XYZ file of C-alpha atoms in Angstrom:
731
model
C -37.957 -56.221 -25.550
C -35.647 -53.389 -24.412
C -31.905 -54.115 -24.798
C -30.145 -54.306 -21.437
C -26.447 -53.659 -22.087
C -23.955 -55.791 -20.176
C -22.025 -53.779 -17.587
C -18.707 -54.279 -19.409
C -20.242 -53.734 -22.862
C -18.592 -51.017 -24.956
C -20.822 -47.964 -25.220
C -20.524 -48.086 -29.050
C -23.048 -50.925 -29.109
C -25.590 -49.056 -26.997
C -25.089 -45.430 -28.027
C -23.421 -45.581 -31.440
C -19.791 -44.857 -32.338
C -19.982 -41.027 -32.495
C -21.444 -40.517 -28.993
C -19.285 -43.303 -27.526
C -16.170 -41.615 -28.956
C -16.984 -38.286 -27.253
C -17.755 -40.022 -23.925
C -14.460 -41.943 -24.087
C -12.208 -39.086 -25.199
C -13.731 -36.224 -23.235
C -15.009 -37.906 -20.067
C -13.100 -41.197 -19.880
C -16.301 -43.285 -19.991
C -16.001 -46.539 -21.970
C -18.556 -49.043 -20.636
C -22.110 -49.122 -19.316
C -20.681 -49.454 -15.791
C -18.530 -46.336 -16.287
C -21.615 -44.374 -17.317
C -23.635 -45.643 -14.340
C -20.885 -44.238 -12.099
C -20.875 -40.851 -13.872
C -23.060 -39.181 -11.262
C -24.946 -35.874 -11.587
C -22.991 -33.027 -9.975
C -26.210 -31.267 -8.935
C -29.948 -31.216 -9.595
C -32.133 -28.400 -10.932
C -35.811 -28.191 -10.079
C -38.218 -27.106 -12.759
C -40.121 -25.192 -10.129
C -37.056 -23.155 -9.125
C -34.406 -21.422 -11.204
C -30.652 -22.022 -11.063
C -28.514 -19.126 -9.787
C -26.919 -17.094 -12.574
C -25.021 -14.969 -10.062
C -22.401 -17.745 -9.650
C -21.248 -17.580 -13.277
C -18.709 -14.793 -12.747
C -16.398 -17.375 -11.112
C -16.761 -19.753 -14.076
C -15.405 -17.680 -16.966
C -14.273 -19.910 -19.887
C -15.945 -22.954 -18.309
C -18.797 -25.005 -19.736
C -21.917 -24.533 -17.648
C -25.525 -25.643 -17.631
C -28.148 -23.258 -16.312
C -31.908 -23.440 -15.921
C -33.603 -20.074 -16.522
C -36.514 -18.246 -18.104
C -36.420 -16.073 -21.232
C -37.036 -12.395 -20.333
C -36.773 -10.986 -23.860
C -35.416 -11.800 -27.312
C -34.601 -9.512 -30.225
C -32.922 -9.768 -33.622
C -30.388 -7.050 -34.494
C -28.848 -6.454 -37.915
C -25.353 -5.273 -38.783
C -23.181 -4.868 -41.924
C -25.915 -2.884 -43.638
C -28.533 -5.511 -42.861
C -26.519 -8.412 -44.279
C -25.657 -9.839 -40.846
C -28.131 -10.917 -38.143
C -27.643 -11.394 -34.431
C -30.201 -12.768 -31.960
C -29.821 -11.503 -28.397
C -31.786 -13.372 -25.731
C -31.825 -12.257 -22.090
C -32.547 -14.988 -19.530
C -33.203 -14.607 -15.819
C -33.505 -16.724 -12.714
C -35.073 -13.997 -10.615
C -31.696 -12.975 -9.110
C -29.357 -12.531 -12.055
C -29.569 -11.970 -15.802
C -27.456 -13.438 -18.591
C -27.266 -12.698 -22.296
C -27.295 -15.402 -24.976
C -26.180 -14.584 -28.532
C -26.776 -16.421 -31.799
C -25.390 -15.314 -35.191
C -26.047 -15.724 -38.901
C -28.368 -18.318 -40.330
C -28.586 -19.966 -36.910
C -30.827 -17.249 -35.420
C -34.230 -18.347 -36.736
C -34.827 -21.589 -34.803
C -33.876 -20.176 -31.375
C -35.904 -17.037 -32.162
C -38.935 -19.255 -32.677
C -38.195 -21.544 -29.690
C -37.088 -19.009 -27.090
C -40.120 -16.788 -26.675
C -40.380 -14.608 -23.548
C -41.640 -16.735 -20.630
C -40.074 -19.965 -21.991
C -38.155 -21.925 -19.371
C -35.238 -23.998 -20.655
C -31.881 -25.549 -19.868
C -28.985 -23.772 -21.559
C -25.435 -25.092 -21.914
C -22.397 -23.297 -23.221
C -19.066 -21.693 -22.434
C -19.187 -18.579 -20.262
C -17.632 -15.668 -22.166
C -17.254 -11.920 -21.679
C -18.277 -9.233 -24.206
C -18.417 -5.501 -23.439
C -17.775 -6.377 -19.768
C -20.931 -8.519 -19.651
C -21.119 -12.292 -19.200
C -22.697 -14.161 -22.082
C -23.155 -17.599 -23.641
C -22.483 -17.622 -27.375
C -24.541 -20.114 -29.418
C -25.527 -22.197 -26.371
C -27.277 -25.513 -26.767
C -30.716 -25.450 -25.149
C -33.550 -27.778 -24.190
C -36.996 -26.214 -23.526
C -38.674 -27.436 -20.342
C -42.320 -26.939 -21.331
C -44.985 -29.033 -19.570
C -46.920 -30.844 -22.285
C -49.064 -32.849 -19.832
C -52.756 -32.143 -20.113
C -53.903 -32.631 -16.551
C -52.782 -30.442 -13.672
C -51.390 -33.312 -11.547
C -49.025 -34.407 -14.303
C -47.935 -30.800 -14.862
C -47.253 -30.351 -11.126
C -45.266 -33.582 -11.012
C -43.299 -32.435 -14.055
C -42.519 -29.074 -12.441
C -41.414 -30.693 -9.183
C -39.148 -33.361 -10.715
C -35.403 -33.031 -10.130
C -33.368 -32.557 -13.305
C -29.911 -34.168 -13.044
C -27.107 -31.859 -14.235
C -24.142 -34.019 -15.293
C -20.463 -33.092 -15.590
C -20.469 -32.344 -19.328
C -18.231 -31.083 -22.123
C -18.571 -28.818 -25.165
C -19.458 -31.712 -27.477
C -22.000 -33.369 -25.188
C -24.380 -31.325 -23.053
C -25.787 -32.464 -19.734
C -29.220 -33.443 -21.090
C -27.628 -35.541 -23.858
C -25.606 -37.361 -21.197
C -28.883 -37.872 -19.292
C -30.315 -39.617 -22.391
C -27.181 -41.804 -22.601
C -27.647 -42.732 -18.922
C -31.296 -43.635 -19.641
C -30.011 -46.154 -22.207
C -27.785 -47.956 -19.682
C -29.920 -47.537 -16.545
C -31.661 -50.951 -17.003
C -28.158 -52.482 -16.498
C -28.159 -51.224 -12.885
C -29.982 -54.435 -11.952
C -26.923 -56.441 -13.064
C -24.479 -54.758 -10.676
C -22.860 -56.896 -7.992
C -23.045 -55.335 -4.543
C -19.534 -55.009 -3.031
C -20.653 -54.370 0.548
C -20.995 -57.406 2.814
C -24.750 -57.793 3.582
C -24.193 -57.546 7.358
C -22.332 -54.248 6.959
C -24.968 -52.793 4.598
C -27.905 -53.789 6.773
C -26.133 -52.822 10.004
C -25.564 -49.292 8.697
C -28.969 -48.956 7.034
C -27.557 -48.440 3.530
C -29.505 -48.922 0.273
C -28.755 -51.890 -1.996
C -26.441 -50.794 -4.844
C -29.041 -51.144 -7.644
C -31.498 -48.932 -5.784
C -28.774 -46.362 -5.042
C -27.833 -46.115 -8.743
C -31.459 -45.649 -9.808
C -32.017 -42.981 -7.159
C -28.842 -41.015 -7.890
C -29.678 -40.752 -11.591
C -33.478 -40.457 -11.445
C -34.479 -39.270 -7.966
C -38.087 -38.540 -7.120
C -37.163 -36.459 -4.070
C -34.144 -34.806 -2.433
C -34.248 -37.567 0.205
C -33.622 -40.098 -2.613
C -30.482 -38.174 -3.597
C -29.222 -38.081 -0.005
C -29.808 -41.823 0.574
C -28.082 -42.694 -2.710
C -25.105 -40.425 -2.001
C -24.601 -41.943 1.446
C -24.555 -45.454 0.000
C -22.215 -44.590 -2.910
C -19.802 -42.751 -0.590
C -19.565 -45.920 1.479
C -18.729 -47.947 -1.639
C -15.831 -45.673 -2.537
C -14.481 -45.395 0.994
C -14.831 -49.091 1.805
C -13.347 -50.518 -1.416
C -10.421 -48.078 -1.176
C -9.804 -48.975 2.471
C -9.996 -52.703 1.612
C -7.203 -52.149 -0.941
C -5.070 -50.398 1.666
C -5.913 -52.900 4.430
C -4.850 -55.779 2.172
C -1.539 -54.015 1.564
C -0.968 -53.495 5.267
C -1.779 -57.172 5.825
C 0.581 -58.325 3.030
C 3.388 -56.095 4.335
C 2.977 -57.529 7.820
C 3.659 -61.012 6.368
C 6.983 -60.013 4.715
C 10.253 -60.872 6.481
C 12.738 -58.161 7.447
C 15.946 -58.034 9.462
C 15.294 -56.466 12.890
C 17.627 -53.484 13.373
C 18.295 -52.616 17.031
C 20.856 -49.901 17.848
C 23.920 -51.198 19.667
C 24.481 -49.721 23.156
C 27.545 -47.478 23.175
C 27.547 -47.393 19.387
C 27.225 -44.746 16.706
C 23.787 -43.477 17.788
C 24.860 -42.995 21.412
C 28.049 -41.223 20.281
C 25.968 -38.914 18.047
C 23.421 -38.141 20.786
C 26.263 -37.300 23.188
C 27.590 -34.689 20.721
C 24.245 -32.892 20.247
C 24.419 -29.294 21.509
C 20.660 -29.251 22.213
C 17.939 -31.468 23.623
C 15.519 -33.211 21.271
C 11.953 -31.923 21.475
C 9.387 -34.125 23.177
C 7.848 -34.758 19.724
C 11.182 -35.868 18.262
C 11.728 -38.267 21.175
C 8.221 -39.759 20.848
C 8.487 -40.220 17.078
C 12.009 -41.680 17.375
C 10.711 -44.263 19.833
C 7.916 -45.248 17.408
C 10.499 -45.663 14.635
C 12.961 -47.637 16.790
C 10.131 -49.962 17.905
C 9.266 -50.583 14.223
C 12.905 -51.151 13.248
C 13.224 -53.806 15.952
C 10.466 -56.003 14.431
C 10.976 -58.817 11.933
C 8.667 -57.351 9.269
C 9.358 -54.132 7.338
C 8.519 -50.777 8.875
C 6.223 -48.670 6.657
C 5.967 -45.304 8.368
C 5.010 -41.821 7.201
C 6.776 -39.053 9.097
C 5.051 -35.768 8.500
C 5.918 -32.574 10.213
C 5.703 -28.861 10.125
C 8.356 -26.963 8.206
C 11.389 -26.827 10.520
C 10.114 -29.363 13.051
C 13.318 -31.424 12.826
C 12.326 -34.369 10.591
C 15.874 -34.690 9.216
C 17.231 -35.134 12.746
C 14.709 -37.930 13.430
C 15.522 -39.629 10.114
C 19.274 -39.358 10.738
C 18.961 -41.016 14.169
C 16.991 -43.864 12.530
C 19.738 -44.251 9.911
C 22.434 -44.310 12.604
C 20.513 -46.990 14.510
C 20.552 -49.192 11.376
C 24.272 -48.553 10.747
C 24.929 -49.463 14.411
C 23.886 -53.039 13.765
C 25.794 -53.509 10.514
C 23.172 -52.291 8.010
C 23.157 -49.424 5.531
C 20.679 -46.588 5.075
C 19.783 -44.690 1.892
C 18.060 -41.317 1.723
C 16.334 -40.487 -1.559
C 15.866 -36.748 -2.286
C 13.900 -35.293 -5.228
C 16.487 -32.741 -6.443
C 20.266 -32.424 -6.554
C 20.075 -29.173 -4.569
C 18.197 -30.969 -1.786
C 20.459 -34.059 -1.891
C 23.559 -31.847 -1.601
C 21.932 -29.834 1.195
C 21.055 -33.023 3.144
C 24.575 -34.385 2.634
C 26.112 -31.122 3.833
C 23.875 -30.766 6.911
C 24.149 -34.464 7.921
C 27.956 -34.517 7.676
C 28.081 -31.240 9.672
C 25.772 -32.668 12.373
C 27.805 -35.886 12.598
C 31.261 -34.246 12.521
C 34.042 -36.845 12.827
C 31.408 -39.614 13.073
C 30.834 -39.074 9.299
C 34.497 -39.841 8.561
C 34.663 -43.533 9.422
C 37.826 -45.164 8.075
C 39.276 -41.751 7.180
C 42.242 -39.946 8.739
C 40.977 -38.049 11.809
C 37.633 -39.850 11.696
C 36.053 -41.452 14.746
C 36.687 -45.171 15.249
C 32.931 -45.512 15.829
C 32.114 -43.505 12.679
C 30.924 -44.462 9.209
C 31.224 -42.964 5.761
C 28.440 -40.695 4.482
C 28.494 -40.556 0.681
C 26.624 -38.483 -1.885
C 25.466 -39.959 -5.191
C 23.912 -37.738 -7.877
C 23.705 -37.920 -11.657
C 26.081 -35.017 -12.244
C 29.015 -36.283 -10.151
C 32.386 -36.745 -11.859
C 33.362 -40.329 -12.719
C 36.160 -40.789 -10.101
C 33.937 -39.599 -7.208
C 31.063 -41.706 -8.514
C 33.231 -44.813 -8.799
C 34.469 -44.356 -5.222
C 30.913 -43.874 -3.897
C 29.723 -47.074 -5.651
C 32.685 -48.988 -4.201
C 31.959 -47.670 -0.688
C 28.354 -48.866 -0.985
C 29.039 -52.374 -2.266
C 31.776 -53.023 0.344
C 29.679 -51.584 3.195
C 32.324 -48.939 3.914
C 29.598 -46.275 3.565
C 26.837 -46.742 6.115
C 24.776 -43.822 4.812
C 24.189 -42.701 1.217
C 22.230 -39.628 0.202
C 21.243 -39.244 -3.394
C 18.756 -38.489 -6.134
C 17.208 -40.987 -8.543
C 20.849 -41.874 -9.441
C 20.631 -44.257 -6.434
C 18.121 -46.361 -8.358
C 20.350 -47.280 -11.300
C 21.155 -50.967 -11.784
C 24.883 -50.550 -11.155
C 24.246 -49.246 -7.617
C 24.655 -52.225 -5.253
C 24.533 -52.283 -1.456
C 26.340 -54.512 1.018
C 23.257 -54.718 3.298
C 20.504 -52.127 2.752
C 18.435 -51.958 5.940
C 16.519 -48.667 5.725
C 15.222 -46.471 2.897
C 14.265 -42.877 3.783
C 12.247 -41.122 1.064
C 12.151 -37.337 1.402
C 9.195 -35.452 -0.088
C 7.450 -38.677 -1.092
C 4.956 -36.996 -3.425
C 7.719 -36.127 -5.873
C 8.690 -39.741 -6.586
C 7.094 -42.243 -8.900
C 6.232 -45.570 -7.345
C 8.650 -47.405 -9.621
C 11.533 -45.257 -8.339
C 10.829 -46.042 -4.692
C 10.310 -49.700 -5.476
C 13.569 -49.946 -7.423
C 15.493 -48.668 -4.394
C 13.685 -50.958 -1.955
C 14.433 -53.988 -4.159
C 18.183 -53.476 -3.568
C 17.947 -55.029 -0.093
C 18.601 -58.759 0.433
C 15.332 -58.743 2.355
C 12.767 -55.928 2.115
C 14.349 -52.939 3.903
C 12.445 -50.800 6.396
C 10.822 -47.722 4.821
C 10.468 -44.229 6.271
C 8.596 -41.720 4.104
C 8.962 -38.028 5.017
C 6.842 -35.097 3.946
C 6.953 -31.474 5.043
C 3.506 -30.864 3.577
C 1.211 -31.377 6.547
C -1.629 -33.711 5.603
C -4.986 -33.739 7.408
C -5.544 -37.053 9.202
C -8.229 -38.347 6.848
C -6.173 -37.514 3.778
C -3.241 -39.412 5.260
C -5.617 -42.325 5.957
C -6.850 -42.249 2.364
C -3.653 -41.517 0.448
C -1.154 -43.250 2.743
C -3.515 -45.691 4.397
C -0.943 -48.475 4.202
C 1.568 -46.495 6.293
C 1.638 -45.933 10.013
C 1.721 -42.187 10.607
C 3.927 -40.131 12.926
C 3.442 -36.376 13.269
C 5.967 -33.753 14.392
C 4.038 -30.590 15.189
C 6.417 -28.995 17.690
C 9.152 -26.569 16.606
C 12.614 -26.958 18.197
C 13.662 -24.331 20.757
C 15.305 -21.282 19.228
C 13.162 -21.247 16.072
C 11.653 -17.824 15.463
C 8.116 -16.864 14.486
C 7.505 -15.808 10.875
C 5.370 -12.750 10.119
C 3.571 -12.979 6.747
C 2.016 -10.051 4.851
C 0.302 -9.686 1.479
C 1.806 -6.934 -0.718
C -0.830 -5.667 -3.217
C 1.605 -4.505 -5.913
C -1.009 -3.143 -8.332
C -3.298 -1.328 -5.868
C -0.462 -0.009 -3.675
C 2.853 0.119 -5.581
C 4.510 1.926 -2.651
C 4.034 -1.303 -0.608
C 6.299 -3.136 -3.085
C 8.887 -0.343 -2.860
C 8.765 -0.731 0.935
C 9.255 -4.528 0.564
C 12.607 -3.971 -1.185
C 13.563 -1.450 1.523
C 12.863 -4.163 4.135
C 15.148 -6.585 2.243
C 17.930 -3.981 2.239
C 17.402 -3.305 5.981
C 17.723 -7.034 6.793
C 20.911 -7.340 4.727
C 22.362 -4.285 6.496
C 21.692 -6.062 9.819
C 23.880 -8.911 8.536
C 21.037 -11.199 7.377
C 20.133 -12.645 3.964
C 17.058 -12.825 1.752
C 15.273 -15.041 -0.783
C 13.237 -13.722 -3.717
C 11.099 -16.452 -5.314
C 9.646 -16.278 -8.857
C 7.389 -18.800 -10.636
C 9.446 -18.902 -13.866
C 13.133 -19.106 -14.839
C 13.014 -16.696 -17.785
C 15.044 -18.527 -20.425
C 12.051 -20.514 -21.666
C 11.207 -17.926 -24.328
C 14.337 -18.624 -26.326
C 13.488 -22.332 -26.260
C 9.836 -21.815 -27.161
C 9.011 -18.471 -28.857
C 5.425 -19.670 -29.493
C 4.864 -19.876 -25.744
C 5.894 -16.266 -25.253
C 3.627 -14.978 -28.028
C 0.712 -17.073 -26.700
C 1.201 -15.570 -23.252
C 1.505 -12.067 -24.663
C -1.717 -12.499 -26.674
C -3.619 -13.661 -23.568
C -5.170 -11.332 -21.032
C -2.719 -12.379 -18.341
C 0.921 -11.352 -18.508
C 3.524 -14.125 -18.293
C 4.613 -15.068 -14.750
C 7.557 -13.083 -13.385
C 10.923 -14.708 -14.071
C 14.068 -15.235 -11.979
C 16.497 -13.908 -14.605
C 14.471 -10.752 -15.299
C 13.734 -9.912 -11.632
C 17.366 -10.510 -10.589
C 18.534 -8.054 -13.257
C 15.914 -5.452 -12.205
C 16.932 -5.766 -8.542
C 20.652 -5.446 -9.322
C 20.019 -2.280 -11.357
C 17.306 -0.858 -9.084
C 16.190 -1.275 -5.475
C 18.966 -3.710 -4.417
C 21.840 -2.108 -6.360
C 25.160 -2.668 -4.639
C 24.106 -5.928 -2.900
C 25.357 -9.346 -4.050
C 22.315 -10.771 -5.886
C 22.621 -14.289 -7.379
C 20.190 -16.664 -9.141
C 19.383 -20.340 -8.549
C 17.148 -22.484 -10.751
C 16.774 -26.046 -11.986
C 18.336 -25.565 -15.425
C 21.702 -24.375 -14.098
C 24.763 -26.591 -14.317
C 24.868 -28.737 -11.118
C 28.339 -27.450 -10.181
C 27.108 -23.848 -10.520
C 24.033 -24.633 -8.398
C 26.182 -26.149 -5.676
C 28.582 -23.194 -5.825
C 25.755 -20.639 -5.422
C 24.210 -22.610 -2.520
C 27.591 -22.923 -0.784
C 28.265 -19.180 -1.096
C 24.739 -18.354 0.070
C 25.104 -20.703 3.060
C 28.474 -19.059 3.841
C 26.863 -15.588 3.791
C 28.795 -14.329 0.742
C 25.615 -14.035 -1.374
C 23.123 -11.687 0.291
C 20.040 -12.096 -1.930
C 19.145 -15.346 -3.702
C 16.596 -15.013 -6.537
C 15.296 -18.540 -7.129
C 12.504 -20.752 -8.398
C 10.822 -23.262 -6.076
C 14.032 -25.320 -6.218
C 14.526 -23.949 -2.661
C 11.059 -25.135 -1.553
C 12.151 -27.983 0.685
C 15.147 -28.855 2.799
C 17.251 -25.759 2.112
C 18.525 -24.620 5.494
C 20.299 -21.270 5.865
C 19.515 -20.010 9.401
C 20.829 -16.511 8.617
C 18.047 -15.927 6.027
C 15.333 -13.796 7.593
C 13.223 -12.427 4.747
C 11.519 -13.944 1.703
C 9.697 -12.059 -1.049
C 7.457 -14.305 -3.198
C 6.627 -12.645 -6.541
C 3.289 -13.528 -8.215
C 2.447 -15.393 -5.013
C -1.083 -16.060 -6.337
C 0.436 -18.511 -8.850
C 1.527 -20.888 -6.068
C -0.610 -23.308 -4.071
C -1.316 -22.796 -0.369
C 0.886 -25.687 0.779
C 3.698 -24.576 -1.536
C 3.633 -21.050 -0.083
C 3.792 -22.554 3.413
C 6.773 -24.682 2.349
C 8.601 -21.720 0.847
C 7.944 -19.547 3.875
C 9.581 -22.218 6.044
C 12.984 -21.347 4.557
C 13.169 -18.180 6.730
C 13.070 -17.748 10.506
C 15.261 -20.830 10.940
C 17.678 -19.031 13.270
C 17.283 -16.805 16.312
C 16.139 -13.702 14.344
C 12.435 -13.411 13.431
C 11.390 -14.287 9.875
C 9.416 -12.155 7.419
C 7.540 -13.455 4.355
C 6.037 -10.995 1.837
C 3.478 -12.351 -0.652
C 3.461 -10.036 -3.688
C 0.361 -10.162 -5.898
C -1.347 -8.034 -8.527
C -4.682 -9.812 -8.068
C -7.750 -7.808 -7.043
C -8.563 -7.717 -3.336
C -11.917 -9.509 -3.838
C -10.448 -12.360 -5.948
C -10.278 -15.985 -4.688
C -6.490 -15.865 -5.210
C -6.148 -13.001 -2.725
C -8.379 -14.870 -0.253
C -5.927 -17.781 -0.521
C -2.971 -15.494 0.211
C -4.824 -13.942 3.154
C -5.336 -17.460 4.568
C -1.574 -18.137 4.359
C -0.806 -14.794 6.023
C -3.312 -15.492 8.805
C -1.858 -18.756 10.159
C 1.405 -20.678 10.524
C -0.526 -23.927 11.094
C 0.350 -26.135 8.136
C -2.423 -28.623 8.913
C -5.040 -25.860 8.773
C -3.569 -24.557 5.508
C -3.523 -28.023 3.948
C -7.244 -28.357 4.680
C -7.873 -25.039 2.908
C -5.663 -26.191 0.028
C -7.503 -29.476 -0.280
C -10.927 -27.844 -0.210
C -9.847 -25.613 -3.088
C -7.969 -28.132 -5.237
C -9.850 -31.397 -4.586
C -8.130 -34.644 -3.711
C -6.661 -35.730 -7.000
C -6.440 -39.419 -7.732
C -5.746 -40.734 -4.269
C -4.726 -44.091 -5.674
C -2.693 -42.802 -8.583
C 0.502 -40.828 -8.529
C -1.198 -37.466 -9.066
C -1.861 -36.068 -5.606
C -4.012 -33.133 -6.719
C -6.167 -31.900 -9.541
C -9.277 -33.216 -11.189
C -8.289 -36.779 -12.021
C -9.839 -38.637 -9.142
C -10.976 -42.159 -8.401
C -13.322 -40.537 -5.882
C -16.527 -39.412 -7.570
C -18.788 -39.106 -4.566
C -16.468 -39.026 -1.561
C -14.896 -35.742 -0.426
C -11.943 -36.575 1.806
C -12.300 -33.522 4.068
C -16.105 -33.534 4.352
C -16.557 -37.273 4.799
C -14.120 -37.942 7.626
C -16.619 -40.054 9.546
C -17.343 -42.378 6.601
C -13.610 -42.835 5.884
C -12.802 -43.604 9.535
C -15.650 -46.126 9.850
C -14.806 -47.718 6.481
C -11.182 -48.170 7.571
C -12.277 -49.973 10.762
C -14.673 -52.232 8.834
C -12.088 -52.954 6.122
C -9.383 -53.863 8.646
C -11.783 -56.315 10.317
C -12.907 -57.880 6.998
C -9.321 -58.364 5.738
C -8.186 -59.870 9.071
C -10.942 -62.496 8.744
C -10.664 -63.094 4.979
C -7.478 -61.608 3.406
C -8.211 -63.059 -0.063
C -11.911 -62.007 0.076
C -12.909 -65.548 -0.909
C -16.250 -65.246 0.904
C -16.984 -61.851 -0.669
C -16.883 -62.234 -4.487
C -18.783 -58.945 -5.039
C -16.159 -57.026 -3.064
C -13.326 -58.742 -4.947
C -14.923 -57.723 -8.250
C -15.244 -54.101 -7.119
C -11.615 -54.128 -5.989
C -10.470 -55.457 -9.373
C -12.466 -52.708 -11.102
C -10.934 -50.019 -8.895
C -7.396 -51.319 -9.248
C -6.735 -51.160 -12.947
C -3.221 -52.193 -13.913
C -1.576 -48.884 -13.079
C -3.199 -48.583 -9.674
C -2.583 -52.251 -8.884
C 1.122 -51.624 -9.452
C 0.928 -48.483 -7.373
C -0.482 -50.379 -4.416
C 1.815 -53.354 -4.814
C 4.923 -51.236 -5.027
C 4.012 -48.253 -2.809
């Protein structure tokens, strides 16, 4: 009788140690269940050929293609001592060359006769400006069935193409899947029967069989729909349970006192809050007044006034005797927030100090690089309650930092903090403090629902009055060098008008001394190293910006030097600041009107949008120039064109997400290939995510511990391995 592996059985038992090792190390697959959830990425049909024309975009990647041999010939070299087999394959639209060398030419020469159809897998390379696969693995697709019906069925069958690696081709993975497919019958269905039947979804076992071994394209579609629901629903159950648990926690209601600090601050404001700021503030104040902790995400366009909203929330908490802490990801940003908040508050930020307002409070800064006397004073102000507001970096999290009564934690640029860091700060309250998470990276609604599904969301999409539009242009430095020369002229013109400029580079430039191997590796590669702050600053001082005060700012500078440069730039003494992305968020110098981003193609869409938001913050219009040497037809240039075409951060974040994928929406990585979502695409499957959230909220309200749904509880436990469990618990 055929062995049916248990779902949690190690693949060594079923497939042998060598294959199991490759699956574990290269693809992260350890058990039969893991392999059942390693879905085909596409399907080839024996009756139709896979497009070879798409390979140009997949240079250096491992690919699997289905094609037909057009011709094959053996060539000799080295006076006849060396042999090379060249095989040309075609799919009717494109052609691709395969090469085999040495003693390995004879078998493929015999197998790959003209007219043979086969699957080929290998790494796409380039030789003499032509794409090729060198020594690809191959699997002939000849029909050995005698009767015509069997041959037709064979030709029409869908061939699953699996995400593969160099050591294990797609068809070998297919054979591994065949070995564990009988286990599909052992899977426990996580969806409640009423939900599954009500939405006409396949049972899980049937969906797994159809995704791996479909008879028709309709089978694939039905299976995909069911498996998308699994991912969306189990994820939303996890988030719904967190929302439910949070709603059960106690918190101290914080209501601003009439005639207190908040009213005094509002009376001093020289402008009126935007309608959006007023609406969002009301949502936050309503949350702060409840007796369970607020968990709110405040996302807003660059320059929409999030800091003002957060400050008013902090003042409301201080009004009723509590303290507020703002956690910033970098010292530059913490110092910038401290400077701008104390300026906005004026004498209200000098409580207990000579000349301070009697209704004021102390606003202290706490960073890792502060001198010991200032640090000691800040810690004392926090533990006594003298300081109502503290702004700091991860230094706030250290054990020795104690609060008198922490009522609100504001986390700026949430995606830059580990969960443990946020949790450590929240645990410093006598009762769980209220939490406000801010991000300037606009997130499409469904992404927010999936990544931050445990948080209520507020959106600021209205710019305050007086903010200027930003014009963005791509500067093709290689094709049109005179455009780059004109860019530096524009910088000089802006400075002569009394304004200031940023020049952003992807690299600092002192890395080479630390790691000479890195430099030689970059020099050996086709692509030159990214442009560096130190090198560009020197070139500008000697060349196009000679005579202007050009300074540098980057993360490896001494903190006192960083603060000094930022102060002098804010004061207008420094005219051109050449920096890394350390200026990406929060830096506010309204007199800066122009930004030149070097090697702009090396930055993500959202990052470019963030950087651009540093200019146009005053009454003069902003200008952002995206410098790139990439070819006009390249995907990188298309990305830059998209940034130049719109100032809508939400639209850009959709483009960004479509290009980069979701990342592990439950883990701390917010982008890249590591994803707990195998079937669900956050942007494309909005409807499924929305419906799954509604269903999950209803299920958890009725049965928070999922006692009546053991299959769902099992699926949740499988999804939430230890790391993700902690992530959700601490979020």
